[in-house]
C-alpha cells in the first residue's frame, strides 16, 4: 500500500488569534504560515509524489499552493472527509473562553465521548478521516502502484486521529500526540500493518527518498526491522 505524507496546514490567523476556526470561511495563513508553506517544496524535494489531496478549507489550500506551483504536473484532489472537525456552536469562539466549559474536559480526557453542540462527535471525525485515507490508499495503489507516495494536507485533530488509528491506539489516547503547523507526519501502509515513519517533523525529509531494493525478497516491506534498523544511508 502507498506511503501517506500528512501535512498539517501552516500557521493561520485563527491560530495566532486563539480561535477555534473549524469550518469558518476565510481563515488564511498568517505571515509565518506563508513562510512555512513556501519551505515545503524544498523539504519534499526528491520525493516522487503521485498526487496531492487537500481539505477544502482555505488554510490547507494555501499551504499546498507553493508545492503545486513547484510541481505543476501534480494533480490536486479535494477531500471533504479530511476537513476540520465540525465544531458546531463552538466554531469561531476563543479557546480561552471554551477552556472552562465542562465539555472541554471531556474533549481532553475522553474524546471518544465528546460531541460538539450543533456539530459532530470526535468519534465521527476520526471515522470519516480514516475511511477517506483507506479509500485514497487503494486509489493511489491502483493508479500508481503500491510503492507510490502521496501528500495529504489536513488539520491537527484529523492528523492526530489518523496517527492513533495507525498505531492501534484508542481515540481516548490521541490527545497525547502533537503535530505543529506545517509539520509532516508519514505513515507507510502495508498489507498487514501501518508503520509510523515520521511524526510532526519540521525539518528535512531527504531520508524518505526511495532507496535501492535491499534484495531481501518479497514481503520484506511489511516486516518490522528487528533491533531498529540502520536508518538512512
mmCIF file with all atom_site columns, C-alpha atoms in Angstrom:
data_model
loop_
_atom_site.group_PDB
_atom_site.id
_atom_site.type_symbol
_atom_site.label_atom_id
_atom_site.label_alt_id
_atom_site.label_comp_id
_atom_site.label_asym_id
_atom_site.label_entity_id
_atom_site.label_seq_id
_atom_site.pdbx_PDB_ins_code
_atom_site.Cartn_x
_atom_site.Cartn_y
_atom_site.Cartn_z
_atom_site.occupancy
_atom_site.B_iso_or_equiv
_atom_site.pdbx_formal_charge
_atom_site.auth_seq_id
_atom_site.auth_comp_id
_atom_site.auth_asym_id
_atom_site.auth_atom_id
_atom_site.pdbx_PDB_model_num
ATOM 1   C CA . UNK A 1 1   ? 0.000   0.000   0.000   1.00 0.00 ? 1   UNK A CA 1
ATOM 2   C CA . UNK A 1 2   ? 1.149   3.593   -0.518  1.00 0.00 ? 2   UNK A CA 1
ATOM 3   C CA . UNK A 1 3   ? 3.031   5.942   1.759   1.00 0.00 ? 3   UNK A CA 1
ATOM 4   C CA . UNK A 1 4   ? 0.901   8.771   3.131   1.00 0.00 ? 4   UNK A CA 1
ATOM 5   C CA . UNK A 1 5   ? 2.649   12.108  3.720   1.00 0.00 ? 5   UNK A CA 1
ATOM 6   C CA . UNK A 1 6   ? 0.410   14.112  6.032   1.00 0.00 ? 6   UNK A CA 1
ATOM 7   C CA . UNK A 1 7   ? 0.974   17.868  6.211   1.00 0.00 ? 7   UNK A CA 1
ATOM 8   C CA . UNK A 1 8   ? -0.747  19.989  8.784   1.00 0.00 ? 8   UNK A CA 1
ATOM 9   C CA . UNK A 1 9   ? -1.620  23.407  7.342   1.00 0.00 ? 9   UNK A CA 1
ATOM 10  C CA . UNK A 1 10  ? 0.715   26.275  8.143   1.00 0.00 ? 10  UNK A CA 1
ATOM 11  C CA . UNK A 1 11  ? 0.053   28.661  10.988  1.00 0.00 ? 11  UNK A CA 1
ATOM 12  C CA . UNK A 1 12  ? -3.213  30.510  10.410  1.00 0.00 ? 12  UNK A CA 1
ATOM 13  C CA . UNK A 1 13  ? -4.706  33.787  11.514  1.00 0.00 ? 13  UNK A CA 1
ATOM 14  C CA . UNK A 1 14  ? -7.041  31.791  13.777  1.00 0.00 ? 14  UNK A CA 1
ATOM 15  C CA . UNK A 1 15  ? -4.074  30.035  15.408  1.00 0.00 ? 15  UNK A CA 1
ATOM 16  C CA . UNK A 1 16  ? -2.470  33.325  16.381  1.00 0.00 ? 16  UNK A CA 1
ATOM 17  C CA . UNK A 1 17  ? -5.809  34.804  17.494  1.00 0.00 ? 17  UNK A CA 1
ATOM 18  C CA . UNK A 1 18  ? -6.551  31.801  19.707  1.00 0.00 ? 18  UNK A CA 1
ATOM 19  C CA . UNK A 1 19  ? -9.767  30.968  17.865  1.00 0.00 ? 19  UNK A CA 1
ATOM 20  C CA . UNK A 1 20  ? -11.311 27.570  17.207  1.00 0.00 ? 20  UNK A CA 1
ATOM 21  C CA . UNK A 1 21  ? -11.654 28.078  13.463  1.00 0.00 ? 21  UNK A CA 1
ATOM 22  C CA . UNK A 1 22  ? -13.365 24.865  12.429  1.00 0.00 ? 22  UNK A CA 1
ATOM 23  C CA . UNK A 1 23  ? -15.060 25.386  9.061   1.00 0.00 ? 23  UNK A CA 1
ATOM 24  C CA . UNK A 1 24  ? -15.178 29.196  9.328   1.00 0.00 ? 24  UNK A CA 1
ATOM 25  C CA . UNK A 1 25  ? -14.621 30.525  5.783   1.00 0.00 ? 25  UNK A CA 1
ATOM 26  C CA . UNK A 1 26  ? -11.802 32.911  5.002   1.00 0.00 ? 26  UNK A CA 1
ATOM 27  C CA . UNK A 1 27  ? -9.292  31.682  7.584   1.00 0.00 ? 27  UNK A CA 1
ATOM 28  C CA . UNK A 1 28  ? -5.958  32.198  5.846   1.00 0.00 ? 28  UNK A CA 1
ATOM 29  C CA . UNK A 1 29  ? -2.317  31.560  6.642   1.00 0.00 ? 29  UNK A CA 1
ATOM 30  C CA . UNK A 1 30  ? -0.566  34.321  8.548   1.00 0.00 ? 30  UNK A CA 1
ATOM 31  C CA . UNK A 1 31  ? 2.907   35.595  7.602   1.00 0.00 ? 31  UNK A CA 1
ATOM 32  C CA . UNK A 1 32  ? 4.634   32.752  9.440   1.00 0.00 ? 32  UNK A CA 1
ATOM 33  C CA . UNK A 1 33  ? 2.279   30.230  7.865   1.00 0.00 ? 33  UNK A CA 1
ATOM 34  C CA . UNK A 1 34  ? 3.111   31.502  4.389   1.00 0.00 ? 34  UNK A CA 1
ATOM 35  C CA . UNK A 1 35  ? 6.823   31.154  5.172   1.00 0.00 ? 35  UNK A CA 1
ATOM 36  C CA . UNK A 1 36  ? 6.223   27.582  6.326   1.00 0.00 ? 36  UNK A CA 1
ATOM 37  C CA . UNK A 1 37  ? 4.281   26.766  3.163   1.00 0.00 ? 37  UNK A CA 1
ATOM 38  C CA . UNK A 1 38  ? 6.977   28.322  0.964   1.00 0.00 ? 38  UNK A CA 1
ATOM 39  C CA . UNK A 1 39  ? 9.561   25.976  2.520   1.00 0.00 ? 39  UNK A CA 1
ATOM 40  C CA . UNK A 1 40  ? 7.501   22.859  1.838   1.00 0.00 ? 40  UNK A CA 1
ATOM 41  C CA . UNK A 1 41  ? 8.655   22.241  -1.780  1.00 0.00 ? 41  UNK A CA 1
ATOM 42  C CA . UNK A 1 42  ? 12.315  22.142  -0.701  1.00 0.00 ? 42  UNK A CA 1
ATOM 43  C CA . UNK A 1 43  ? 11.521  19.841  2.207   1.00 0.00 ? 43  UNK A CA 1
ATOM 44  C CA . UNK A 1 44  ? 9.749   17.409  -0.126  1.00 0.00 ? 44  UNK A CA 1
ATOM 45  C CA . UNK A 1 45  ? 12.306  17.738  -2.946  1.00 0.00 ? 45  UNK A CA 1
ATOM 46  C CA . UNK A 1 46  ? 13.488  14.374  -4.192  1.00 0.00 ? 46  UNK A CA 1
ATOM 47  C CA . UNK A 1 47  ? 10.328  12.592  -3.082  1.00 0.00 ? 47  UNK A CA 1
ATOM 48  C CA . UNK A 1 48  ? 8.251   11.321  -6.003  1.00 0.00 ? 48  UNK A CA 1
ATOM 49  C CA . UNK A 1 49  ? 4.620   12.152  -5.319  1.00 0.00 ? 49  UNK A CA 1
ATOM 50  C CA . UNK A 1 50  ? 1.683   10.613  -7.142  1.00 0.00 ? 50  UNK A CA 1
ATOM 51  C CA . UNK A 1 51  ? -0.952  13.128  -6.049  1.00 0.00 ? 51  UNK A CA 1
ATOM 52  C CA . UNK A 1 52  ? -1.894  15.835  -3.605  1.00 0.00 ? 52  UNK A CA 1
ATOM 53  C CA . UNK A 1 53  ? -5.085  15.622  -1.548  1.00 0.00 ? 53  UNK A CA 1
ATOM 54  C CA . UNK A 1 54  ? -6.392  18.569  0.435   1.00 0.00 ? 54  UNK A CA 1
ATOM 55  C CA . UNK A 1 55  ? -9.021  19.520  2.940   1.00 0.00 ? 55  UNK A CA 1
ATOM 56  C CA . UNK A 1 56  ? -11.323 22.033  1.211   1.00 0.00 ? 56  UNK A CA 1
ATOM 57  C CA . UNK A 1 57  ? -10.506 24.747  3.745   1.00 0.00 ? 57  UNK A CA 1
ATOM 58  C CA . UNK A 1 58  ? -8.529  27.772  2.618   1.00 0.00 ? 58  UNK A CA 1
ATOM 59  C CA . UNK A 1 59  ? -5.619  27.356  5.020   1.00 0.00 ? 59  UNK A CA 1
ATOM 60  C CA . UNK A 1 60  ? -4.878  23.883  3.627   1.00 0.00 ? 60  UNK A CA 1
ATOM 61  C CA . UNK A 1 61  ? -5.173  25.005  0.004   1.00 0.00 ? 61  UNK A CA 1
ATOM 62  C CA . UNK A 1 62  ? -2.779  27.886  0.711   1.00 0.00 ? 62  UNK A CA 1
ATOM 63  C CA . UNK A 1 63  ? -0.313  25.507  2.360   1.00 0.00 ? 63  UNK A CA 1
ATOM 64  C CA . UNK A 1 64  ? -0.153  23.284  -0.727  1.00 0.00 ? 64  UNK A CA 1
ATOM 65  C CA . UNK A 1 65  ? -0.054  26.177  -3.218  1.00 0.00 ? 65  UNK A CA 1
ATOM 66  C CA . UNK A 1 66  ? 3.768   26.554  -3.307  1.00 0.00 ? 66  UNK A CA 1
ATOM 67  C CA . UNK A 1 67  ? 4.231   22.798  -3.722  1.00 0.00 ? 67  UNK A CA 1
ATOM 68  C CA . UNK A 1 68  ? 1.737   22.710  -6.599  1.00 0.00 ? 68  UNK A CA 1
ATOM 69  C CA . UNK A 1 69  ? 3.410   25.703  -8.229  1.00 0.00 ? 69  UNK A CA 1
ATOM 70  C CA . UNK A 1 70  ? 6.753   23.884  -7.963  1.00 0.00 ? 70  UNK A CA 1
ATOM 71  C CA . UNK A 1 71  ? 5.256   20.673  -9.373  1.00 0.00 ? 71  UNK A CA 1
ATOM 72  C CA . UNK A 1 72  ? 2.605   21.708  -11.909 1.00 0.00 ? 72  UNK A CA 1
ATOM 73  C CA . UNK A 1 73  ? 2.219   18.096  -13.018 1.00 0.00 ? 73  UNK A CA 1
ATOM 74  C CA . UNK A 1 74  ? 0.992   17.042  -9.554  1.00 0.00 ? 74  UNK A CA 1
ATOM 75  C CA . UNK A 1 75  ? -2.791  16.503  -9.576  1.00 0.00 ? 75  UNK A CA 1
ATOM 76  C CA . UNK A 1 76  ? -4.750  18.088  -6.723  1.00 0.00 ? 76  UNK A CA 1
ATOM 77  C CA . UNK A 1 77  ? -7.844  16.449  -5.272  1.00 0.00 ? 77  UNK A CA 1
ATOM 78  C CA . UNK A 1 78  ? -10.164 17.969  -2.675  1.00 0.00 ? 78  UNK A CA 1
ATOM 79  C CA . UNK A 1 79  ? -11.437 15.619  0.024   1.00 0.00 ? 79  UNK A CA 1
ATOM 80  C CA . UNK A 1 80  ? -14.138 16.863  2.399   1.00 0.00 ? 80  UNK A CA 1
ATOM 81  C CA . UNK A 1 81  ? -13.692 13.934  4.776   1.00 0.00 ? 81  UNK A CA 1
ATOM 82  C CA . UNK A 1 82  ? -10.277 15.204  5.863   1.00 0.00 ? 82  UNK A CA 1
ATOM 83  C CA . UNK A 1 83  ? -11.654 18.667  6.574   1.00 0.00 ? 83  UNK A CA 1
ATOM 84  C CA . UNK A 1 84  ? -11.594 20.029  10.103  1.00 0.00 ? 84  UNK A CA 1
ATOM 85  C CA . UNK A 1 85  ? -13.907 18.701  12.793  1.00 0.00 ? 85  UNK A CA 1
ATOM 86  C CA . UNK A 1 86  ? -17.335 20.337  12.684  1.00 0.00 ? 86  UNK A CA 1
ATOM 87  C CA . UNK A 1 87  ? -17.294 22.192  15.993  1.00 0.00 ? 87  UNK A CA 1
ATOM 88  C CA . UNK A 1 88  ? -20.873 23.433  15.711  1.00 0.00 ? 88  UNK A CA 1
ATOM 89  C CA . UNK A 1 89  ? -21.697 26.153  18.235  1.00 0.00 ? 89  UNK A CA 1
ATOM 90  C CA . UNK A 1 90  ? -18.050 26.311  19.292  1.00 0.00 ? 90  UNK A CA 1
ATOM 91  C CA . UNK A 1 91  ? -16.905 27.415  15.835  1.00 0.00 ? 91  UNK A CA 1
ATOM 92  C CA . UNK A 1 92  ? -15.144 30.774  15.815  1.00 0.00 ? 92  UNK A CA 1
ATOM 93  C CA . UNK A 1 93  ? -15.036 31.113  19.593  1.00 0.00 ? 93  UNK A CA 1
ATOM 94  C CA . UNK A 1 94  ? -11.944 31.922  21.627  1.00 0.00 ? 94  UNK A CA 1
ATOM 95  C CA . UNK A 1 95  ? -10.262 28.881  23.114  1.00 0.00 ? 95  UNK A CA 1
ATOM 96  C CA . UNK A 1 96  ? -9.687  30.816  26.317  1.00 0.00 ? 96  UNK A CA 1
ATOM 97  C CA . UNK A 1 97  ? -13.481 31.099  26.714  1.00 0.00 ? 97  UNK A CA 1
ATOM 98  C CA . UNK A 1 98  ? -14.036 27.412  25.973  1.00 0.00 ? 98  UNK A CA 1
ATOM 99  C CA . UNK A 1 99  ? -11.484 26.074  28.431  1.00 0.00 ? 99  UNK A CA 1
ATOM 100 C CA . UNK A 1 100 ? -13.931 26.449  31.323  1.00 0.00 ? 100 UNK A CA 1
ATOM 101 C CA . UNK A 1 101 ? -16.700 24.537  29.542  1.00 0.00 ? 101 UNK A CA 1
ATOM 102 C CA . UNK A 1 102 ? -17.389 21.082  31.057  1.00 0.00 ? 102 UNK A CA 1
ATOM 103 C CA . UNK A 1 103 ? -17.216 19.594  27.556  1.00 0.00 ? 103 UNK A CA 1
ATOM 104 C CA . UNK A 1 104 ? -13.591 20.693  27.189  1.00 0.00 ? 104 UNK A CA 1
ATOM 105 C CA . UNK A 1 105 ? -12.589 18.321  29.974  1.00 0.00 ? 105 UNK A CA 1
ATOM 106 C CA . UNK A 1 106 ? -14.252 15.504  28.034  1.00 0.00 ? 106 UNK A CA 1
ATOM 107 C CA . UNK A 1 107 ? -12.509 16.584  24.826  1.00 0.00 ? 107 UNK A CA 1
ATOM 108 C CA . UNK A 1 108 ? -9.165  16.455  26.602  1.00 0.00 ? 108 UNK A CA 1
ATOM 109 C CA . UNK A 1 109 ? -9.599  13.243  28.576  1.00 0.00 ? 109 UNK A CA 1
ATOM 110 C CA . UNK A 1 110 ? -12.351 11.162  26.960  1.00 0.00 ? 110 UNK A CA 1
ATOM 111 C CA . UNK A 1 111 ? -12.593 12.412  23.349  1.00 0.00 ? 111 UNK A CA 1
ATOM 112 C CA . UNK A 1 112 ? -14.405 9.296   22.138  1.00 0.00 ? 112 UNK A CA 1
ATOM 113 C CA . UNK A 1 113 ? -17.392 10.528  24.177  1.00 0.00 ? 113 UNK A CA 1
ATOM 114 C CA . UNK A 1 114 ? -17.149 14.165  23.054  1.00 0.00 ? 114 UNK A CA 1
ATOM 115 C CA . UNK A 1 115 ? -19.766 15.613  20.692  1.00 0.00 ? 115 UNK A CA 1
ATOM 116 C CA . UNK A 1 116 ? -19.820 19.314  19.912  1.00 0.00 ? 116 UNK A CA 1
ATOM 117 C CA . UNK A 1 117 ? -23.181 21.096  20.309  1.00 0.00 ? 117 UNK A CA 1
ATOM 118 C CA . UNK A 1 118 ? -24.635 21.590  16.855  1.00 0.00 ? 118 UNK A CA 1
ATOM 119 C CA . UNK A 1 119 ? -21.610 19.826  15.347  1.00 0.00 ? 119 UNK A CA 1
ATOM 120 C CA . UNK A 1 120 ? -20.173 16.334  15.152  1.00 0.00 ? 120 UNK A CA 1
ATOM 121 C CA . UNK A 1 121 ? -18.577 13.913  17.564  1.00 0.00 ? 121 UNK A CA 1
ATOM 122 C CA . UNK A 1 122 ? -14.820 13.388  17.632  1.00 0.00 ? 122 UNK A CA 1
ATOM 123 C CA . UNK A 1 123 ? -15.533 9.706   17.066  1.00 0.00 ? 123 UNK A CA 1
ATOM 124 C CA . UNK A 1 124 ? -17.303 10.543  13.783  1.00 0.00 ? 124 UNK A CA 1
ATOM 125 C CA . UNK A 1 125 ? -14.448 12.849  12.774  1.00 0.00 ? 125 UNK A CA 1
ATOM 126 C CA . UNK A 1 126 ? -11.900 10.076  13.298  1.00 0.00 ? 126 UNK A CA 1
ATOM 127 C CA . UNK A 1 127 ? -14.008 7.502   11.442  1.00 0.00 ? 127 UNK A CA 1
ATOM 128 C CA . UNK A 1 128 ? -14.574 9.634   8.340   1.00 0.00 ? 128 UNK A CA 1
ATOM 129 C CA . UNK A 1 129 ? -10.925 10.624  8.009   1.00 0.00 ? 129 UNK A CA 1
ATOM 130 C CA . UNK A 1 130 ? -9.692  7.036   8.432   1.00 0.00 ? 130 UNK A CA 1
ATOM 131 C CA . UNK A 1 131 ? -12.200 5.847   5.844   1.00 0.00 ? 131 UNK A CA 1
ATOM 132 C CA . UNK A 1 132 ? -11.044 8.549   3.422   1.00 0.00 ? 132 UNK A CA 1
ATOM 133 C CA . UNK A 1 133 ? -7.386  7.577   3.807   1.00 0.00 ? 133 UNK A CA 1
ATOM 134 C CA . UNK A 1 134 ? -8.096  3.905   3.242   1.00 0.00 ? 134 UNK A CA 1
ATOM 135 C CA . UNK A 1 135 ? -10.009 4.714   0.070   1.00 0.00 ? 135 UNK A CA 1
ATOM 136 C CA . UNK A 1 136 ? -7.237  7.018   -1.154  1.00 0.00 ? 136 UNK A CA 1
ATOM 137 C CA . UNK A 1 137 ? -4.630  4.339   -0.390  1.00 0.00 ? 137 UNK A CA 1
ATOM 138 C CA . UNK A 1 138 ? -6.498  1.921   -2.640  1.00 0.00 ? 138 UNK A CA 1
ATOM 139 C CA . UNK A 1 139 ? -6.966  4.504   -5.382  1.00 0.00 ? 139 UNK A CA 1
ATOM 140 C CA . UNK A 1 140 ? -3.313  5.580   -5.356  1.00 0.00 ? 140 UNK A CA 1
ATOM 141 C CA . UNK A 1 141 ? -2.116  1.965   -5.352  1.00 0.00 ? 141 UNK A CA 1
ATOM 142 C CA . UNK A 1 142 ? -4.414  1.070   -8.258  1.00 0.00 ? 142 UNK A CA 1
ATOM 143 C CA . UNK A 1 143 ? -3.367  4.076   -10.331 1.00 0.00 ? 143 UNK A CA 1
ATOM 144 C CA . UNK A 1 144 ? 0.309   4.460   -9.398  1.00 0.00 ? 144 UNK A CA 1
ATOM 145 C CA . UNK A 1 145 ? 1.467   1.217   -7.784  1.00 0.00 ? 145 UNK A CA 1
ATOM 146 C CA . UNK A 1 146 ? 1.826   0.064   -4.211  1.00 0.00 ? 146 UNK A CA 1
ATOM 147 C CA . UNK A 1 147 ? 5.152   1.863   -3.691  1.00 0.00 ? 147 UNK A CA 1
ATOM 148 C CA . UNK A 1 148 ? 3.685   5.268   -4.538  1.00 0.00 ? 148 UNK A CA 1
ATOM 149 C CA . UNK A 1 149 ? 3.567   8.183   -2.103  1.00 0.00 ? 149 UNK A CA 1
ATOM 150 C CA . UNK A 1 150 ? 1.041   10.977  -1.913  1.00 0.00 ? 150 UNK A CA 1
ATOM 151 C CA . UNK A 1 151 ? 0.671   14.118  0.176   1.00 0.00 ? 151 UNK A CA 1
ATOM 152 C CA . UNK A 1 152 ? -2.461  14.992  2.123   1.00 0.00 ? 152 UNK A CA 1
ATOM 153 C CA . UNK A 1 153 ? -2.918  18.392  3.769   1.00 0.00 ? 153 UNK A CA 1
ATOM 154 C CA . UNK A 1 154 ? -5.280  18.466  6.732   1.00 0.00 ? 154 UNK A CA 1
ATOM 155 C CA . UNK A 1 155 ? -5.755  19.671  10.306  1.00 0.00 ? 155 UNK A CA 1
ATOM 156 C CA . UNK A 1 156 ? -4.281  18.914  13.703  1.00 0.00 ? 156 UNK A CA 1
ATOM 157 C CA . UNK A 1 157 ? -7.056  16.775  15.163  1.00 0.00 ? 157 UNK A CA 1
ATOM 158 C CA . UNK A 1 158 ? -7.518  14.885  11.895  1.00 0.00 ? 158 UNK A CA 1
ATOM 159 C CA . UNK A 1 159 ? -3.820  14.034  11.673  1.00 0.00 ? 159 UNK A CA 1
ATOM 160 C CA . UNK A 1 160 ? -3.645  13.045  15.336  1.00 0.00 ? 160 UNK A CA 1
ATOM 161 C CA . UNK A 1 161 ? -6.614  10.717  14.893  1.00 0.00 ? 161 UNK A CA 1
ATOM 162 C CA . UNK A 1 162 ? -5.002  9.121   11.821  1.00 0.00 ? 162 UNK A CA 1
ATOM 163 C CA . UNK A 1 163 ? -1.797  8.540   13.777  1.00 0.00 ? 163 UNK A CA 1
ATOM 164 C CA . UNK A 1 164 ? -3.772  6.951   16.602  1.00 0.00 ? 164 UNK A CA 1
ATOM 165 C CA . UNK A 1 165 ? -5.536  4.730   14.069  1.00 0.00 ? 165 UNK A CA 1
ATOM 166 C CA . UNK A 1 166 ? -2.212  3.680   12.515  1.00 0.00 ? 166 UNK A CA 1
ATOM 167 C CA . UNK A 1 167 ? -0.751  2.842   15.919  1.00 0.00 ? 167 UNK A CA 1
ATOM 168 C CA . UNK A 1 168 ? -3.824  0.929   17.050  1.00 0.00 ? 168 UNK A CA 1
ATOM 169 C CA . UNK A 1 169 ? -4.488  3.438   19.838  1.00 0.00 ? 169 UNK A CA 1
ATOM 170 C CA . UNK A 1 170 ? -7.909  4.125   21.250  1.00 0.00 ? 170 UNK A CA 1
ATOM 171 C CA . UNK A 1 171 ? -9.175  7.586   20.328  1.00 0.00 ? 171 UNK A CA 1
ATOM 172 C CA . UNK A 1 172 ? -9.055  8.490   24.041  1.00 0.00 ? 172 UNK A CA 1
ATOM 173 C CA . UNK A 1 173 ? -5.247  8.469   23.734  1.00 0.00 ? 173 UNK A CA 1
ATOM 174 C CA . UNK A 1 174 ? -4.967  10.700  20.687  1.00 0.00 ? 174 UNK A CA 1
ATOM 175 C CA . UNK A 1 175 ? -4.531  13.884  22.741  1.00 0.00 ? 175 UNK A CA 1
ATOM 176 C CA . UNK A 1 176 ? -1.094  12.551  23.695  1.00 0.00 ? 176 UNK A CA 1
ATOM 177 C CA . UNK A 1 177 ? 0.005   13.186  20.095  1.00 0.00 ? 177 UNK A CA 1
ATOM 178 C CA . UNK A 1 178 ? 1.257   16.612  18.996  1.00 0.00 ? 178 UNK A CA 1
ATOM 179 C CA . UNK A 1 179 ? 1.652   17.980  15.444  1.00 0.00 ? 179 UNK A CA 1
ATOM 180 C CA . UNK A 1 180 ? 2.811   21.546  14.852  1.00 0.00 ? 180 UNK A CA 1
ATOM 181 C CA . UNK A 1 181 ? 1.680   23.796  11.982  1.00 0.00 ? 181 UNK A CA 1
ATOM 182 C CA . UNK A 1 182 ? 3.185   22.700  8.666   1.00 0.00 ? 182 UNK A CA 1
ATOM 183 C CA . UNK A 1 183 ? 4.759   19.646  10.273  1.00 0.00 ? 183 UNK A CA 1
ATOM 184 C CA . UNK A 1 184 ? 4.967   16.440  8.273   1.00 0.00 ? 184 UNK A CA 1
ATOM 185 C CA . UNK A 1 185 ? 3.766   13.080  9.541   1.00 0.00 ? 185 UNK A CA 1
ATOM 186 C CA . UNK A 1 186 ? 4.411   9.998   7.424   1.00 0.00 ? 186 UNK A CA 1
ATOM 187 C CA . UNK A 1 187 ? 2.573   6.683   7.583   1.00 0.00 ? 187 UNK A CA 1
ATOM 188 C CA . UNK A 1 188 ? 3.657   3.804   5.366   1.00 0.00 ? 188 UNK A CA 1
ATOM 189 C CA . UNK A 1 189 ? 0.841   1.344   4.865   1.00 0.00 ? 189 UNK A CA 1
ATOM 190 C CA . UNK A 1 190 ? 1.426   -2.338  4.134   1.00 0.00 ? 190 UNK A CA 1
ATOM 191 C CA . UNK A 1 191 ? -0.896  -5.294  3.730   1.00 0.00 ? 191 UNK A CA 1
ATOM 192 C CA . UNK A 1 192 ? -0.668  -6.301  7.394   1.00 0.00 ? 192 UNK A CA 1
ATOM 193 C CA . UNK A 1 193 ? 0.063   -3.096  9.307   1.00 0.00 ? 193 UNK A CA 1
ATOM 194 C CA . UNK A 1 194 ? 0.902   0.600   9.004   1.00 0.00 ? 194 UNK A CA 1
ATOM 195 C CA . UNK A 1 195 ? 4.267   1.991   10.067  1.00 0.00 ? 195 UNK A CA 1
ATOM 196 C CA . UNK A 1 196 ? 4.610   5.464   11.566  1.00 0.00 ? 196 UNK A CA 1
ATOM 197 C CA . UNK A 1 197 ? 7.749   6.757   9.839   1.00 0.00 ? 197 UNK A CA 1
ATOM 198 C CA . UNK A 1 198 ? 7.646   10.434  10.901  1.00 0.00 ? 198 UNK A CA 1
ATOM 199 C CA . UNK A 1 199 ? 5.612   12.309  13.483  1.00 0.00 ? 199 UNK A CA 1
ATOM 200 C CA . UNK A 1 200 ? 5.323   16.092  13.473  1.00 0.00 ? 200 UNK A CA 1
ATOM 201 C CA . UNK A 1 201 ? 8.606   16.528  11.569  1.00 0.00 ? 201 UNK A CA 1
ATOM 202 C CA . UNK A 1 202 ? 9.529   20.154  10.858  1.00 0.00 ? 202 UNK A CA 1
ATOM 203 C CA . UNK A 1 203 ? 12.970  19.534  9.345   1.00 0.00 ? 203 UNK A CA 1
ATOM 204 C CA . UNK A 1 204 ? 14.497  17.812  6.335   1.00 0.00 ? 204 UNK A CA 1
ATOM 205 C CA . UNK A 1 205 ? 12.692  14.845  4.810   1.00 0.00 ? 205 UNK A CA 1
ATOM 206 C CA . UNK A 1 206 ? 15.510  13.760  2.496   1.00 0.00 ? 206 UNK A CA 1
ATOM 207 C CA . UNK A 1 207 ? 15.817  10.349  4.119   1.00 0.00 ? 207 UNK A CA 1
ATOM 208 C CA . UNK A 1 208 ? 12.326  9.479   2.856   1.00 0.00 ? 208 UNK A CA 1
ATOM 209 C CA . UNK A 1 209 ? 13.559  9.422   -0.743  1.00 0.00 ? 209 UNK A CA 1
ATOM 210 C CA . UNK A 1 210 ? 13.290  5.952   -2.323  1.00 0.00 ? 210 UNK A CA 1
ATOM 211 C CA . UNK A 1 211 ? 16.351  3.772   -1.810  1.00 0.00 ? 211 UNK A CA 1
ATOM 212 C CA . UNK A 1 212 ? 17.527  0.792   -3.859  1.00 0.00 ? 212 UNK A CA 1
ATOM 213 C CA . UNK A 1 213 ? 15.837  -2.513  -3.030  1.00 0.00 ? 213 UNK A CA 1
ATOM 214 C CA . UNK A 1 214 ? 17.621  -4.438  -0.294  1.00 0.00 ? 214 UNK A CA 1
ATOM 215 C CA . UNK A 1 215 ? 17.276  -7.742  -2.083  1.00 0.00 ? 215 UNK A CA 1
ATOM 216 C CA . UNK A 1 216 ? 15.572  -9.236  0.935   1.00 0.00 ? 216 UNK A CA 1
ATOM 217 C CA . UNK A 1 217 ? 12.823  -10.813 -1.115  1.00 0.00 ? 217 UNK A CA 1
ATOM 218 C CA . UNK A 1 218 ? 9.118   -10.179 -1.487  1.00 0.00 ? 218 UNK A CA 1
ATOM 219 C CA . UNK A 1 219 ? 7.179   -9.368  1.649   1.00 0.00 ? 219 UNK A CA 1
ATOM 220 C CA . UNK A 1 220 ? 10.014  -7.553  3.444   1.00 0.00 ? 220 UNK A CA 1
ATOM 221 C CA . UNK A 1 221 ? 8.265   -4.205  3.049   1.00 0.00 ? 221 UNK A CA 1
ATOM 222 C CA . UNK A 1 222 ? 5.659   -5.318  5.599   1.00 0.00 ? 222 UNK A CA 1
ATOM 223 C CA . UNK A 1 223 ? 8.132   -6.516  8.218   1.00 0.00 ? 223 UNK A CA 1
ATOM 224 C CA . UNK A 1 224 ? 9.281   -4.591  11.261  1.00 0.00 ? 224 UNK A CA 1
ATOM 225 C CA . UNK A 1 225 ? 13.085  -4.356  11.445  1.00 0.00 ? 225 UNK A CA 1
ATOM 226 C CA . UNK A 1 226 ? 14.348  -6.358  14.410  1.00 0.00 ? 226 UNK A CA 1
ATOM 227 C CA . UNK A 1 227 ? 16.683  -4.215  16.506  1.00 0.00 ? 227 UNK A CA 1
ATOM 228 C CA . UNK A 1 228 ? 15.504  -0.972  14.902  1.00 0.00 ? 228 UNK A CA 1
ATOM 229 C CA . UNK A 1 229 ? 17.403  -0.916  11.596  1.00 0.00 ? 229 UNK A CA 1
ATOM 230 C CA . UNK A 1 230 ? 20.365  1.130   10.401  1.00 0.00 ? 230 UNK A CA 1
ATOM 231 C CA . UNK A 1 231 ? 18.452  4.212   9.264   1.00 0.00 ? 231 UNK A CA 1
ATOM 232 C CA . UNK A 1 232 ? 19.139  6.259   6.151   1.00 0.00 ? 232 UNK A CA 1
ATOM 233 C CA . UNK A 1 233 ? 22.469  5.931   4.409   1.00 0.00 ? 233 UNK A CA 1
#
